[in-house]
Short mmCIF file of C-alpha atoms and ligand atoms in Angstrom, two decimals:
data_model
loop_
_atom_site.label_atom_id
_atom_site.label_comp_id
_atom_site.label_asym_id
_atom_site.label_seq_id
_atom_site.Cartn_x
_atom_site.Cartn_y
_atom_site.Cartn_z
CA UNK A 856 31.97 238.40 196.19
CA UNK A 857 33.42 235.37 197.99
CA UNK A 858 31.79 234.11 201.16
CA UNK A 859 32.79 235.76 204.43
CA UNK A 860 33.60 233.35 207.26
CA UNK A 861 33.70 234.47 210.88
CA UNK A 862 36.18 232.61 213.11
CA UNK A 863 35.71 232.93 216.88
CA UNK A 864 38.67 231.24 218.57
CA UNK A 865 40.79 232.42 221.50
CA UNK A 866 43.79 230.23 220.67
CA UNK A 867 45.77 232.29 218.17
CA UNK A 868 47.57 229.40 216.41
CA UNK A 869 44.25 227.61 215.80
CA UNK A 870 42.63 230.83 214.60
CA UNK A 871 45.54 231.55 212.24
CA UNK A 872 45.50 228.00 210.90
CA UNK A 873 41.80 228.31 210.10
CA UNK A 874 42.24 231.75 208.59
CA UNK A 875 45.14 230.59 206.42
CA UNK A 876 43.25 227.58 205.12
CA UNK A 877 40.02 229.48 204.48
CA UNK A 878 41.79 232.29 202.65
CA UNK A 879 43.75 229.76 200.59
CA UNK A 880 40.38 228.45 199.41
CA UNK A 881 39.33 231.96 198.38
CA UNK A 882 37.08 232.82 201.33
CA UNK A 883 37.23 236.12 203.16
CA UNK A 884 37.62 235.90 206.93
CA UNK A 885 36.92 237.91 210.07
CA UNK A 886 38.49 236.96 213.39
CA UNK A 887 37.30 237.39 216.96
CA UNK A 888 39.05 236.06 220.05
CA UNK A 889 36.10 235.94 222.45
CA UNK A 890 32.36 235.43 222.37
CA UNK A 891 31.36 239.05 222.92
CA UNK A 892 33.57 240.26 220.10
CA UNK A 893 32.30 237.40 217.95
CA UNK A 894 28.70 238.39 218.59
CA UNK A 895 29.41 242.04 217.75
CA UNK A 896 31.19 241.08 214.51
CA UNK A 897 28.47 238.61 213.53
CA UNK A 898 25.87 241.33 213.94
CA UNK A 899 27.77 244.01 212.07
CA UNK A 900 29.19 241.90 209.23
CA UNK A 901 26.50 239.20 208.91
CA UNK A 902 29.00 236.60 207.68
CA UNK A 903 27.98 233.72 205.41
CA UNK A 904 29.16 231.15 207.96
CA UNK A 905 30.65 231.11 211.46
CA UNK A 906 33.19 228.75 213.03
CA UNK A 907 32.94 228.96 216.83
CA UNK A 908 35.24 227.42 219.37
CA UNK A 909 33.27 225.94 222.28
CA UNK A 910 35.74 226.91 225.02
CA UNK A 911 36.12 230.68 224.97
CA UNK A 912 36.89 233.11 227.77
CA UNK A 913 33.63 234.72 228.96
CA UNK A 914 30.72 233.78 226.73
CA UNK A 915 31.14 230.17 225.53
CA UNK A 916 30.81 229.08 221.91
CA UNK A 917 27.55 227.33 222.80
CA UNK A 918 26.10 230.50 224.35
CA UNK A 919 27.28 232.52 221.37
CA UNK A 920 25.60 230.02 219.07
CA UNK A 921 22.32 230.41 220.96
CA UNK A 922 22.58 234.21 220.78
CA UNK A 923 23.18 234.08 217.02
CA UNK A 924 20.15 231.82 216.56
CA UNK A 925 18.01 234.24 218.60
CA UNK A 926 18.86 237.23 216.40
CA UNK A 927 16.99 237.87 213.13
CA UNK A 928 20.08 238.83 211.14
CA UNK A 929 22.04 235.68 212.04
CA UNK A 930 19.26 233.13 212.60
CA UNK A 931 19.94 231.20 209.40
CA UNK A 932 23.75 231.53 209.41
CA UNK A 933 25.49 228.14 209.11
CA UNK A 934 27.51 227.48 212.27
CA UNK A 935 30.29 224.97 212.91
CA UNK A 936 31.23 224.36 216.54
CA UNK A 937 34.81 223.35 217.41
CA UNK A 938 35.62 221.53 220.57
CA UNK A 939 38.25 219.49 222.34
CA UNK A 940 35.48 217.51 223.94
CA UNK A 941 34.41 214.33 222.27
CA UNK A 942 31.72 212.94 224.51
CA UNK A 943 28.41 212.02 222.92
CA UNK A 944 26.56 214.21 225.44
CA UNK A 945 28.64 217.22 224.42
CA UNK A 946 27.90 216.57 220.78
CA UNK A 947 24.19 216.57 221.50
CA UNK A 948 24.46 219.74 223.59
CA UNK A 949 26.44 221.41 220.80
CA UNK A 950 23.88 220.55 218.14
CA UNK A 951 21.04 221.46 220.52
CA UNK A 952 22.46 224.96 220.79
CA UNK A 953 21.72 225.37 217.09
CA UNK A 954 25.08 224.52 215.52
CA UNK A 955 24.79 222.91 212.08
CA UNK A 956 27.92 220.86 212.44
CA UNK A 957 30.45 219.85 215.06
CA UNK A 958 34.19 219.22 214.69
CA UNK A 959 36.30 217.64 217.43
CA UNK A 960 39.83 218.94 218.05
CA UNK A 961 42.41 218.08 216.98
CA UNK A 962 41.06 218.22 213.44
CA UNK A 963 42.65 218.36 210.03
CA UNK A 964 42.14 221.61 208.12
CA UNK A 965 40.96 219.50 205.20
CA UNK A 966 38.11 218.15 207.33
CA UNK A 967 36.97 221.62 208.40
CA UNK A 968 37.19 222.96 204.83
CA UNK A 969 35.01 220.09 203.60
CA UNK A 970 32.36 220.93 206.22
CA UNK A 971 32.53 224.63 205.34
CA UNK A 972 32.02 223.89 201.66
CA UNK A 973 29.14 221.52 202.36
CA UNK A 974 27.33 223.98 204.64
CA UNK A 975 27.79 226.90 202.26
CA UNK A 976 26.53 224.82 199.37
CA UNK A 977 23.44 223.95 201.37
CA UNK A 978 22.89 227.55 202.50
CA UNK A 979 23.72 229.28 199.25
CA UNK A 980 23.54 226.87 196.32
CA UNK A 981 24.49 229.69 193.97
CA UNK A 982 28.02 229.85 195.39
CA UNK A 983 28.93 226.69 193.54
CA UNK A 984 27.14 227.65 190.34
CA UNK A 985 28.40 229.57 187.37
CA UNK A 986 25.02 231.05 186.51
CA UNK A 987 22.32 232.84 188.42
CA UNK A 988 18.85 233.49 187.18
CA UNK A 989 15.85 235.36 188.42
CA UNK A 990 12.74 235.68 186.26
CA UNK A 991 13.97 236.78 182.83
CA UNK A 992 17.36 237.94 184.19
CA UNK A 993 20.42 235.73 183.67
CA UNK A 994 23.87 236.30 185.12
CA UNK A 995 26.84 234.41 183.75
CA UNK A 996 29.31 234.75 186.61
CA UNK A 997 32.27 233.27 184.77
CA UNK A 998 31.89 235.44 181.67
CA UNK A 999 30.68 238.48 183.68
CA UNK A 1000 27.64 238.88 181.44
CA UNK A 1001 24.06 239.79 182.24
CA UNK A 1002 21.04 239.31 180.03
CA UNK A 1003 17.45 240.29 180.48
CA UNK A 1004 14.84 238.75 178.20
CA UNK A 1005 17.70 237.60 175.98
CA UNK A 1006 19.19 241.09 175.59
CA UNK A 1007 22.70 241.73 176.87
CA UNK A 1008 22.85 244.47 179.51
CA UNK A 1009 25.85 246.68 180.07
CA UNK A 1010 26.53 246.92 183.78
CA UNK A 1011 29.46 248.56 185.52
CA UNK A 1012 31.50 246.32 187.87
CA UNK A 1013 29.78 247.70 190.99
CA UNK A 1014 26.30 247.21 189.50
CA UNK A 1015 27.32 243.67 188.53
CA UNK A 1016 28.37 242.87 192.11
CA UNK A 1017 25.22 244.49 193.52
CA UNK A 1018 23.01 242.46 191.21
CA UNK A 1019 24.91 239.31 192.11
CA UNK A 1020 24.48 239.99 195.84
CA UNK A 1021 20.74 240.46 195.37
CA UNK A 1022 20.27 237.51 193.01
CA UNK A 1023 22.09 235.16 195.35
CA UNK A 1024 19.50 235.97 197.99
CA UNK A 1025 16.19 236.40 196.20
CA UNK A 1026 13.37 237.76 198.34
CA UNK A 1027 15.70 238.79 201.15
CA UNK A 1028 16.00 242.43 202.12
CA UNK A 1029 19.67 243.46 202.25
CA UNK A 1030 20.58 246.56 204.22
CA UNK A 1031 22.86 249.20 202.71
CA UNK A 1032 25.59 248.03 205.12
CA UNK A 1033 25.23 244.46 203.97
CA UNK A 1034 25.29 245.52 200.31
CA UNK A 1035 28.40 247.60 200.97
CA UNK A 1036 30.06 244.57 202.46
CA UNK A 1037 29.01 242.28 199.61
CA UNK A 1038 29.61 244.58 196.65
CA UNK A 1039 32.45 246.81 197.84
CA UNK A 1040 34.18 244.73 200.53
CA UNK A 1041 34.37 245.61 204.17
CA UNK A 1042 37.72 247.40 204.14
CA UNK A 1043 36.58 250.18 201.87
CA UNK A 1044 34.83 253.21 203.30
CA UNK A 1045 31.83 254.13 201.18
CA UNK A 1046 28.86 256.22 202.21
CA UNK A 1047 25.43 254.60 202.43
CA UNK A 1048 24.16 257.06 199.83
CA UNK A 1049 26.58 255.58 197.30
CA UNK A 1050 24.60 252.34 197.48
CA UNK A 1051 21.45 254.22 196.45
CA UNK A 1052 23.26 255.78 193.49
CA UNK A 1053 24.45 252.40 192.22
CA UNK A 1054 21.09 250.73 192.82
CA UNK A 1055 19.53 253.50 190.71
CA UNK A 1056 22.01 252.78 187.91
CA UNK A 1057 21.40 249.06 188.20
CA UNK A 1058 17.63 249.60 188.04
CA UNK A 1059 17.98 251.79 184.97
CA UNK A 1060 20.08 249.17 183.19
CA UNK A 1061 17.72 246.33 184.14
CA UNK A 1062 14.62 248.21 183.03
CA UNK A 1063 16.05 249.53 179.77
CA UNK A 1064 13.64 247.39 177.79
CA UNK A 1065 10.64 248.67 179.73
CA UNK A 1066 10.36 245.53 181.88
CA UNK A 1067 8.92 245.20 185.36
CA UNK A 1068 11.13 246.62 188.11
CA UNK A 1069 12.26 243.64 190.20
CA UNK A 1070 14.30 245.62 192.72
CA UNK A 1071 12.22 246.49 195.73
CA UNK A 1072 13.15 249.42 197.93
CA UNK A 1073 12.24 248.86 201.57
CA UNK A 1074 12.26 252.26 203.23
CA UNK A 1075 14.64 252.47 206.15
CA UNK A 1076 15.75 248.86 205.53
CA UNK A 1077 17.43 248.35 202.18
CA UNK A 1078 16.81 246.52 198.93
CA UNK A 1079 15.64 243.12 197.75
CA UNK A 1080 15.15 241.44 194.43
CA UNK A 1081 11.63 240.06 194.18
CA UNK A 1082 8.26 240.42 192.52
CA UNK A 1083 6.49 242.24 195.33
CA UNK A 1084 5.95 245.86 194.42
CA1 LIG B 637 39.44 227.82 223.15
#
């Protein structure tokens, strides 16, 4: 599933311009027009990257950035701060708040897209790769094929997306909500229990050859792909 980018910007034309450009590049987007809404969306959707405007009504982009860095779910999220300010002191304050990058308005969409790509590549190298591997499991994303120990596995489309979501984040526990967002998309209503059903199918397919179960169930939390049993 393509990366989800959160845009927090109170100026509608700017927000739309960013949304248009991001979606043209194949990203999914979520929009918030103030810091509080941005924080709520960041916590519920756990986007892959956030673009925050500095000057927002209420909570500023810098304060929002600090809040995101203080929360477990969003601590490692790449953040780009937008601002009309260009002073060196502001730049330092922006980066001090935990932003990964800083873009001064007015900016060209091309410039922002380049920063987004660079940050995503750094955060999730697999986004720019055609193949994922974990232990003896290989996923060919372009050909939509999965092999384990050289044997081709037959996965349904949902199981394929689930496995991809897990393999892109090895060792990380993903909640059912997060898996729903990654494998089904956020617009579709699916019950949490459905995730369990598909994880069971995925497990069965992966372990067909009697191999070690690499999917770890974390009670009350979710699932991860790793060696710890
Ligand atoms: Ca603003």
